[in-house]
Amino acid sequence: MTREERYEHGMKVLEQVDGEAGQRIVNSLADTSPELGHQVVAWAFGDMYARPELPPRDRQLVTLGVLAALGGCEIELEVHINAALNVGLAPTEIAEALLHSAVYCGIPRSINATLVAKKVFAERGLLPITNVA
Amino acid sequence: MTREERYEHGMKVLEQVDGEAGQRIVNSLADTSPELGHQVVAWAFGDMYARPELPPRDRQLVTLGVLAALGGCEIELEVHINAALNVGLAPTEIAEALLHSAVYCGIPRSINATLVAKKVFAERGLLPITNVA
Amino acid sequence: MTREERYEHGMKVLEQVDGEAGQRIVNSLADTSPELGHQVVAWAFGDMYARPELPPRDRQLVTLGVLAALGGCEIELEVHINAALNVGLAPTEIAEALLHSAVYCGIPRSINATLVAKKVFAERGLLPITNVA
Amino acid sequence: MTREERYEHGMKVLEQVDGEAGQRIVNSLADTSPELGHQVVAWAFGDMYARPELPPRDRQLVTLGVLAALGGCEIELEVHINAALNVGLAPTEIAEALLHSAVYCGIPRSINATLVAKKVFAERGLLPITNVA
Amino acid sequence: MTREERYEHGMKVLEQVDGEAGQRIVNSLADTSPELGHQVVAWAFGDMYARPELPPRDRQLVTLGVLAALGGCEIELEVHINAALNVGLAPTEIAEALLHSAVYCGIPRSINATLVAKKVFAERGLLPITNVA
Amino acid sequence: MTREERYEHGMKVLEQVDGEAGQRIVNSLADTSPELGHQVVAWAFGDMYARPELPPRDRQLVTLGVLAALGGCEIELEVHINAALNVGLAPTEIAEALLHSAVYCGIPRSINATLVAKKVFAERGLLPITNVA
């Protein structure tokens, strides 16, 4: 596989999972760190996310846990809460995953992540939350 | 105790400690994660904060340390710096607690938390800081 | 529900999920912080984990993400990798979840968590990993 | 004040607060980073800890919060739980402070810090905990 | 050295490294925590940064790594990306350092830090990045 | 480039930088997460570390900053302090980089990383530290 083929493969995965939101982040990196944009697409999505060992819905549950715990990742959480909806997690499941994370990374991180979910759900007309996306 | 009684008990503690600021966060969670709002009130305040083993002033010193160290908790720090004032910590003591934290979690975390304190102190007419709240 | 009933309810959930490993941690807290042991059982398992909004397998995926990201949680990861196996995640799925976390919290955190998985898998005779628990 | 005077002043504060445990860490740095040992003594204790704006008991409450939240600071927590006892916090207050931190930084960090307290309390014959040091 | 001399010495180092941006942060602390401002100048720059054991360019590489990894340090990263340019790191080197950090602290932290670099580079007319500052 | 060629390329870089220590970590992952081992070699070293935009000495300064700040990365710090020596950083420069990190991520993280350096320096006969590797 050439470098370009790896990028194109990753872009297909990114488009299915993140839609426009992921693409916007990659574009925003073009003039400052084009290689970081390349690695997000070719490595994170093409090499890692695309692996069949875990389906997208499961990957998003792990990702929600990691991003909630890290903190300070509001931009990335916005992308990945959208992604979570795109791959089949219901709003109630996303809210519950972030509630669950409070046990392990504390209430403040859980609140911060939930307020990002509130924003995404509002933009997609999903409030108040129900168990159907 | 019923679930409702646990909530009401927690709400009384929260009102004494956090006043309006805590209530606003709980309200903001109502359409996205009502259970997280419930846990903040019933568990964090009703079960944990209310315990007599440590008085509120001591709890706020611990909380300032935790939130400064975590980073990315500006929303929660704002609530808890208000709470610290409400339970009897002077502005100079709060500023000193955040200065002290620099030794253990570094200058940037300490600066970030202190800038939240600056905002809260300004809103309450407490700048420049003195040792009386 | 009384305090004792909440504890007993939580203990049933903990036993199903964590088996002996969780019980050992709770026991180890008995002489130093019995209330922390109580909260782990009554709140973390009884109130939070037991909620039907997300099944145990999904909760463990979130938990693996949170614990990998936090770092320094080898004791808890050991409990929760055992729990992950107990609730139906295959070794390959657990390894993949921890591999996936590398994208978001970096290679060192992913390696550290994977080395805990290696220990747990070895103890349960599951090495080299396969996709059946 | 000369560099040596600043060091001597800090060493007096360190000896009052940390006793032997702090001294051991400083000694262990002598062949690898003598300047880090100097900064711990002259800056952390001499310049920062010694400030009268917050008494030692309050400083230890903040420190317990920071170290619990950071995670991976077992060595430092051991020193500072000893210090907390030295400056007048009872074992029950220390356990409660670490329990309280669970609300904000999660159960695993709280458990890890409490297990360090267990070790320190055991070494000083303070188990099971009581409210007298 | 008196307290004032230590401050003046630190201020000279800060001005060479951070220029106006560092001074603005110190000023913003004056009414809330003047001692924190003093410590930033006298200790962080005067005692630590000024040491000849590592030249400024090397210090900024370490600092970029620490701040990227901590997360939630956008204010400080802005100061230190400016500082990195001031002490001779080219925009491509800064972008590469932040790309490199992705391996160890994950893609989101690397993206967040790179977006701060994008802002600083834009303000200084350095976009699209080249290997000359 | 095939998957195997990417791996072989990365292994050459890893051997130059990390020597045996890096190889041991990759080997330890073979039965639990062979893909994580592959990514460490093919991606972290082959794709990222090998880029000419920043020389190995500079990369190690960034890496020391990231790993010190993350905490809980003693295994990885051991590998990367060895690597730092391998690519030309003197023991005094490594100790100074870790001392410098104390300003930004606090004294405990700096001490913990320095104690790993002490272990590595001792194994290589480099104590007490000098400015020649």
Coordinates of C-alpha atoms in Angstrom, one line a residue, chain D residues 24-85:
Chain D
R24 CA 15.1 10.1 52.9
I25 CA 13.7 11.2 49.5
V26 CA 16.0 14.2 49.4
N27 CA 19.0 11.9 50.2
S28 CA 18.0 9.5 47.5
L29 CA 18.2 12.3 44.9
A30 CA 21.8 13.3 46.0
D31 CA 23.7 11.4 43.3
T32 CA 21.3 11.9 40.5
S33 CA 19.8 15.3 40.8
P34 CA 21.2 17.2 43.8
E35 CA 19.5 20.4 42.5
L36 CA 16.0 18.7 42.7
G37 CA 16.8 17.8 46.3
H38 CA 17.8 21.4 46.9
Q39 CA 14.6 22.8 45.3
V40 CA 12.4 20.4 47.4
V41 CA 14.0 21.7 50.6
A42 CA 14.7 25.4 49.8
W43 CA 11.7 26.2 47.6
A44 CA 8.9 23.7 48.3
F45 CA 9.4 23.8 52.1
G46 CA 11.4 27.0 52.7
D47 CA 9.6 29.3 50.4
M48 CA 6.2 27.8 50.0
Y49 CA 5.2 25.5 52.8
A50 CA 6.6 27.9 55.5
R51 CA 4.3 30.8 54.4
P52 CA 2.0 31.7 57.3
E53 CA -1.1 32.3 55.1
L54 CA -2.2 28.7 55.6
P55 CA -1.4 26.5 58.6
P56 CA 0.2 23.0 58.1
R57 CA -3.0 21.1 58.8
D58 CA -4.8 23.0 56.0
R59 CA -1.8 22.6 53.6
Q60 CA -1.9 18.8 54.1
L61 CA -5.6 18.7 53.3
V62 CA -4.9 20.4 50.0
T63 CA -1.8 18.2 49.4
L64 CA -3.8 15.0 50.0
G65 CA -6.4 16.2 47.4
V66 CA -3.7 17.0 44.8
L67 CA -1.7 13.7 45.3
A68 CA -4.9 11.5 45.3
A69 CA -6.0 13.2 42.1
L70 CA -2.7 13.0 40.3
G71 CA -2.3 9.2 40.8
G72 CA 0.9 7.3 40.6
C73 CA 2.3 9.3 43.6
E74 CA 2.5 6.5 46.1
I75 CA 5.9 7.5 47.3
E76 CA 4.9 11.1 47.9
L77 CA 1.5 10.1 49.4
E78 CA 3.4 8.0 52.0
V79 CA 5.5 11.0 52.9
H80 CA 2.5 13.3 53.1
I81 CA 0.2 10.9 55.0
N82 CA 2.9 10.7 57.6
A83 CA 3.1 14.5 57.4
A84 CA -0.6 14.8 57.8
L85 CA -0.4 12.8 61.0

